[in-house]
PDB file of C-alpha atoms in Angstrom:
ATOM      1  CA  UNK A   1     108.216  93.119  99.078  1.00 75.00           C
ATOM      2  CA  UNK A   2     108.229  94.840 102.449  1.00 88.00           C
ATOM      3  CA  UNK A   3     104.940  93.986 104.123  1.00 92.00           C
ATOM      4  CA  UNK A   4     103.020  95.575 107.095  1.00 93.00           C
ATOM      5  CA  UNK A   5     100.219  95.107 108.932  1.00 94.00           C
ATOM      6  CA  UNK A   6      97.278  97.547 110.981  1.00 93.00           C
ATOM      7  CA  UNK A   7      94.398  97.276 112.283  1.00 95.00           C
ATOM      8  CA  UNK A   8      91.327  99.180 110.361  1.00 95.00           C
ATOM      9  CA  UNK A   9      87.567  99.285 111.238  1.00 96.00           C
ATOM     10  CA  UNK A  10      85.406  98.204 108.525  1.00 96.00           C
ATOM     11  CA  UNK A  11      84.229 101.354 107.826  1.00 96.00           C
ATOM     12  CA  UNK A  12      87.332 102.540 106.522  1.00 96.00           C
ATOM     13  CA  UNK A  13      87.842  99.501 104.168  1.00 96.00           C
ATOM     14  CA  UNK A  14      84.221 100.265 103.158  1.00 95.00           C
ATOM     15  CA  UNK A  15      86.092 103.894 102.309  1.00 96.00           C
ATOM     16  CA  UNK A  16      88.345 101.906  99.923  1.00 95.00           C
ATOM     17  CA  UNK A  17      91.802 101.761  98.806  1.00 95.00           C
ATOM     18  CA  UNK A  18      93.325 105.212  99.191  1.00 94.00           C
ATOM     19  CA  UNK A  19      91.495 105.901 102.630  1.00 94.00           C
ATOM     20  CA  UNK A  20      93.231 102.553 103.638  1.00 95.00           C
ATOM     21  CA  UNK A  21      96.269 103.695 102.710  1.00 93.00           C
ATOM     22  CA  UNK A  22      95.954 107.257 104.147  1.00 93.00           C
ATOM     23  CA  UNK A  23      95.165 105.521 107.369  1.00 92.00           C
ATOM     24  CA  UNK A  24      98.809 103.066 106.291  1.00 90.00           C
ATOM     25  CA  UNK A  25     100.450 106.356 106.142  1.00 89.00           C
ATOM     26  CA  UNK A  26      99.802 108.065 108.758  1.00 90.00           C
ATOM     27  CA  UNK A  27     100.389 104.959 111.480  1.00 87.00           C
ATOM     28  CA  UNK A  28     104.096 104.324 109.597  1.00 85.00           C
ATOM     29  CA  UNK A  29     104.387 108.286 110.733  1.00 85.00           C
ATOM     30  CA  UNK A  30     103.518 107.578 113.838  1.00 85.00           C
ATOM     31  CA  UNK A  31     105.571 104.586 113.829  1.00 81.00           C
ATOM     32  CA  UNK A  32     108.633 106.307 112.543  1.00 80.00           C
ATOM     33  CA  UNK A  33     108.412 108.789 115.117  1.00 79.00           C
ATOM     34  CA  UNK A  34     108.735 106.596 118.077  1.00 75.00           C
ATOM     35  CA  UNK A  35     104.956 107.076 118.817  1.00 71.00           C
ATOM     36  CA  UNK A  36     104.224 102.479 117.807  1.00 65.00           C
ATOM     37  CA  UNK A  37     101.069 101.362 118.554  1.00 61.00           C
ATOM     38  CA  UNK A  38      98.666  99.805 116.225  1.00 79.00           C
ATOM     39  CA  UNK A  39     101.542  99.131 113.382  1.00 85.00           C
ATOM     40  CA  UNK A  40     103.698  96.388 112.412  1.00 90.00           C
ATOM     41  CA  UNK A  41     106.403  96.613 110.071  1.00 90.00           C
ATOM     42  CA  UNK A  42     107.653  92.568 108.993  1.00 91.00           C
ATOM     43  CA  UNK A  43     109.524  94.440 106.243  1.00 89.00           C
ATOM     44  CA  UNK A  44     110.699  91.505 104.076  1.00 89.00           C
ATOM     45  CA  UNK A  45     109.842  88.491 106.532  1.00 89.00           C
ATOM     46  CA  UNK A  46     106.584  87.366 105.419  1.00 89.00           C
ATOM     47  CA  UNK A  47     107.637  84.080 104.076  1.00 88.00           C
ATOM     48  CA  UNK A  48     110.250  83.635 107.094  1.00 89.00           C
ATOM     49  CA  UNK A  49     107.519  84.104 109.287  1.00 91.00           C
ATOM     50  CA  UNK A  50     104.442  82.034 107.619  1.00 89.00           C
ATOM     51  CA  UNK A  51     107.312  79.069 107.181  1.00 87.00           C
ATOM     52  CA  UNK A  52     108.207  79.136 110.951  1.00 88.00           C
ATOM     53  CA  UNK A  53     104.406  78.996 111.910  1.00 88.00           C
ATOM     54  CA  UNK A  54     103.207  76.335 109.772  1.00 86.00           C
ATOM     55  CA  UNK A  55     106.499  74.108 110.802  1.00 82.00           C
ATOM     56  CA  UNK A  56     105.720  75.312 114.808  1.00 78.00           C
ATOM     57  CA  UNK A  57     102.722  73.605 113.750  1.00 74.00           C
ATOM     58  CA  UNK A  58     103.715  70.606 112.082  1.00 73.00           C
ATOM     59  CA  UNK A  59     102.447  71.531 108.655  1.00 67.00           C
ATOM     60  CA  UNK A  60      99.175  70.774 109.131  1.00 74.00           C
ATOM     61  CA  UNK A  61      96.670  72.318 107.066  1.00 79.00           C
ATOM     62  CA  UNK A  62      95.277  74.166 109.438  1.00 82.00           C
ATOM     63  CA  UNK A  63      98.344  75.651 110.435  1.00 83.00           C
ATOM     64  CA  UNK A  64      99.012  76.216 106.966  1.00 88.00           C
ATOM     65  CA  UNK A  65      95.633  78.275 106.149  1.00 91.00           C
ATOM     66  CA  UNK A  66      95.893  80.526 108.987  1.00 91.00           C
ATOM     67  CA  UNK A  67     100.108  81.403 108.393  1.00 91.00           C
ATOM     68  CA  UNK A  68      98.696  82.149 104.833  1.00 92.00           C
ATOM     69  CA  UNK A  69      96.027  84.534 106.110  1.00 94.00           C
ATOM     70  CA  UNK A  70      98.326  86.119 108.889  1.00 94.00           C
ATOM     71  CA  UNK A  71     100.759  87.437 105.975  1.00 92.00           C
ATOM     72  CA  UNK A  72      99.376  87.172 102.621  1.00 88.00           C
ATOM     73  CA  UNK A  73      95.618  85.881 102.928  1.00 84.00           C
ATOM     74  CA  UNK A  74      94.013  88.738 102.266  1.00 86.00           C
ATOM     75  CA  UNK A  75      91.108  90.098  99.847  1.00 93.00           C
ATOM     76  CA  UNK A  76      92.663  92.278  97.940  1.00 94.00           C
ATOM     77  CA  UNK A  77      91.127  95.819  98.078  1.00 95.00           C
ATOM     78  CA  UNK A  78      93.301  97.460  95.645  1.00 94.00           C
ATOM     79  CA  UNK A  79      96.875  98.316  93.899  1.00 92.00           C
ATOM     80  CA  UNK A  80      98.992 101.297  92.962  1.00 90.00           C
ATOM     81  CA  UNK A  81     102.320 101.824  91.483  1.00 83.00           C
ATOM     82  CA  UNK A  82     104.165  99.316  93.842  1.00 86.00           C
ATOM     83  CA  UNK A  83     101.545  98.778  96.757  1.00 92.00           C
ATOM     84  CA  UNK A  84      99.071  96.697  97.143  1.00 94.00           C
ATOM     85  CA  UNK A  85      96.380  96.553 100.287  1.00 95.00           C
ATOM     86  CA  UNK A  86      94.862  93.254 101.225  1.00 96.00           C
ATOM     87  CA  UNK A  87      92.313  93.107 103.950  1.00 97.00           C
ATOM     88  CA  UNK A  88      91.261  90.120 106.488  1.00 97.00           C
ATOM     89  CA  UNK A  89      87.329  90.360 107.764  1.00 97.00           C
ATOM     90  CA  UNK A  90      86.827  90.507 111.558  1.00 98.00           C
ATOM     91  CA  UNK A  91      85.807  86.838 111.176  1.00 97.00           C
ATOM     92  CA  UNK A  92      88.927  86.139 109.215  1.00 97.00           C
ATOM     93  CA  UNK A  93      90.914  88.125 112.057  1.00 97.00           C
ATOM     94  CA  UNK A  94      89.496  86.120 115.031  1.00 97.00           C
ATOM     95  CA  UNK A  95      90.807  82.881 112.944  1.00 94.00           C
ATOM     96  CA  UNK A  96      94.137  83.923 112.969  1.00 95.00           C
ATOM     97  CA  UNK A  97      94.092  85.368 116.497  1.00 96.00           C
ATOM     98  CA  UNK A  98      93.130  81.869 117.868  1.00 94.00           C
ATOM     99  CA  UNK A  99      95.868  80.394 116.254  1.00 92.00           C
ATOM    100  CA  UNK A 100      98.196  83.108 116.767  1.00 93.00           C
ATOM    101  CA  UNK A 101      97.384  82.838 120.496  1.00 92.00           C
ATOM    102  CA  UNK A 102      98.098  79.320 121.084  1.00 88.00           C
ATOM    103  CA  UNK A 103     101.822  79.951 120.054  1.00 84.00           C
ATOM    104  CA  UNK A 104     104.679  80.086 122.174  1.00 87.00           C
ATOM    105  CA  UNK A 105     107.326  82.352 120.504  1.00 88.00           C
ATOM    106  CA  UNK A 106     110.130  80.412 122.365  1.00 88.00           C
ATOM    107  CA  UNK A 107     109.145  77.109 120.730  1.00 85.00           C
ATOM    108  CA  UNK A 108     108.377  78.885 117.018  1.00 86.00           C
ATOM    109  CA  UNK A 109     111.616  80.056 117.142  1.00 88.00           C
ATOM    110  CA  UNK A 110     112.935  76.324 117.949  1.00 86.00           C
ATOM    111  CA  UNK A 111     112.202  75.522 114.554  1.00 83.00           C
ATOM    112  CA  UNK A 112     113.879  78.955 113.038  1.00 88.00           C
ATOM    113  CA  UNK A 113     117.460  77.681 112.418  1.00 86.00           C
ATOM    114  CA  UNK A 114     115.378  74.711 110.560  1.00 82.00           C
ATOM    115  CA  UNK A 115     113.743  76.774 108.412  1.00 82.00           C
ATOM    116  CA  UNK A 116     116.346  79.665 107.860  1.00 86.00           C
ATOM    117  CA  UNK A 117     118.944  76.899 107.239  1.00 84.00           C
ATOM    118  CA  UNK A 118     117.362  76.946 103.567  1.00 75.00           C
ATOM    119  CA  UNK A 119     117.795  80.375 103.271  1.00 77.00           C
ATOM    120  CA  UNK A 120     120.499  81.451 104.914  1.00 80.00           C
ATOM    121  CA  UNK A 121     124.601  80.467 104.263  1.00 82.00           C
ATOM    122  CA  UNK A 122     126.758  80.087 107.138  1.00 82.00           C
ATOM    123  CA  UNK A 123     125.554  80.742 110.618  1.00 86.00           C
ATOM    124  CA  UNK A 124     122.296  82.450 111.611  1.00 87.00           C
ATOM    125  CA  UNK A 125     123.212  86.034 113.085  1.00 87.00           C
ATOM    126  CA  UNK A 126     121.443  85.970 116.662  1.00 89.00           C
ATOM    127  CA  UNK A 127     120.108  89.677 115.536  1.00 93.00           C
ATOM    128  CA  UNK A 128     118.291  88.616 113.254  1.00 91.00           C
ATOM    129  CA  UNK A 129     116.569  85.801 115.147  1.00 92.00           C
ATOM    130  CA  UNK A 130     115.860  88.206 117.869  1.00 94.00           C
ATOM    131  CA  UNK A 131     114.523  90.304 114.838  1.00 93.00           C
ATOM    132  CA  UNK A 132     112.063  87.335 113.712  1.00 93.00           C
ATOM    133  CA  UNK A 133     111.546  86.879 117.291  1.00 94.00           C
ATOM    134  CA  UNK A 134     109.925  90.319 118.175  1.00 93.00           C
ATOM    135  CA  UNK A 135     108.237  90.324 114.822  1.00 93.00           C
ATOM    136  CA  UNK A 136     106.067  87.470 115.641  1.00 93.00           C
ATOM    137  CA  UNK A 137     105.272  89.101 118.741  1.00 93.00           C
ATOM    138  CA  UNK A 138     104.232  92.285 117.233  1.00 92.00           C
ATOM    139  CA  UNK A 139     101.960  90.506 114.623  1.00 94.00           C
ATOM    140  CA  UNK A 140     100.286  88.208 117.794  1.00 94.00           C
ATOM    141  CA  UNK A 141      99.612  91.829 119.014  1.00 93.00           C
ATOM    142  CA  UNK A 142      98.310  93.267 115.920  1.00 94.00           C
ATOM    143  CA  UNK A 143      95.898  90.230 115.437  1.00 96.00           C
ATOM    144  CA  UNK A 144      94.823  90.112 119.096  1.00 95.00           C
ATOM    145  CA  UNK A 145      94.092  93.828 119.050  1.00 94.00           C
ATOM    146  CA  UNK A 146      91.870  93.705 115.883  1.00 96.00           C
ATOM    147  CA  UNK A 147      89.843  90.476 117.176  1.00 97.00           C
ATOM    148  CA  UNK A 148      88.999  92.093 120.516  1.00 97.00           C
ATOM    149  CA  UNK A 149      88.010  95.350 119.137  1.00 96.00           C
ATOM    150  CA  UNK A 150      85.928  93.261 115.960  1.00 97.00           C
ATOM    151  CA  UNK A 151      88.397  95.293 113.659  1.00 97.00           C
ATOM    152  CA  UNK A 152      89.703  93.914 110.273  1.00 97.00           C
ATOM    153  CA  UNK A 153      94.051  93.905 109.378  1.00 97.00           C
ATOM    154  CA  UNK A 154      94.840  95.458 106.335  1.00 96.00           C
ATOM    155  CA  UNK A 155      97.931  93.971 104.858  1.00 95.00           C
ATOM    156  CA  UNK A 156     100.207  96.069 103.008  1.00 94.00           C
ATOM    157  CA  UNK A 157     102.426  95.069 100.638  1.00 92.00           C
ATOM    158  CA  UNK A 158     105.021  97.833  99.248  1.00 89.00           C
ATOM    159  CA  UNK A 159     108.228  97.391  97.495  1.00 78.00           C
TER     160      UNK A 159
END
């Protein structure tokens, strides 16, 4: 599933599902158009990217709880043929923010050829690690955004 992430105010969730997802819509416009800001497209990297910040982390359970959160630990606010919006609470959001902000993306990815190595045959393109890479960094940014303006993340989940 290709997931994404945005920042919404609480209002809008309030809205529900289909506002959420107007609001999805119109920022993957925006996004598509060379316009960025406010978006974040981790396509199918979820899983790469929750792995490689729980093992930055050592597995602990903290670690573990908030990579769950950044990508998948949402409350689900509703479903449609194929997509699926979860939201994280401004609480929720400042959570993952402190943990998100306490990374280093240089060591993270450290630990990527670790963690790809069970996914991926042969050798790790370098594209793709710069790929991961600037992913991360987008997310951080997403999260960081949302916590200083008290905002909530919807994550959506298409595919």
């Amino acid at each position: 599933m290709n997931l994404s992430l945005f920042p919404v105010s609480v209002t809008q969730v309030g809205n529900g599902f289909n506002q959420v997802i107007s609001l999805f819509r119109a920022a993957e416009d925006v996004a598509e158009a060379g316009g960025g800001g406010g978006y974040c497209d981790l396509g199918e990297e979820g899983d790469v990217l929750r792995d490689l910040l729980i093992r930055a982390h050592g597995g602990h359970a903290n670690a573990r709880q908030c990579a769950e959160m950044a990508v998948s630990g949402g409350e689900i606010l509703g479903d449609d043929a194929g997509t699926v919006c979860a939201v994280l609470a401004p609480g929720e959001v400042m959570h993952v923010d402190a943990f998100l902000s306490r990374l280093d993306v240089r060591e993270v990815m450290l630990v990527a050829p670790v963690v790809l190595a069970g996914m991926i045959r042969g050798p790790i393109p370098e594209e793709y690690l710069e790929d991961i890479s600037q992913s991360l960094t987008e997310m951080r940014d997403i999260y960081s955004w949302a916590a200083r303006t008290r905002l909530c993340v919807a994550q959506i989940y298409a595919g």
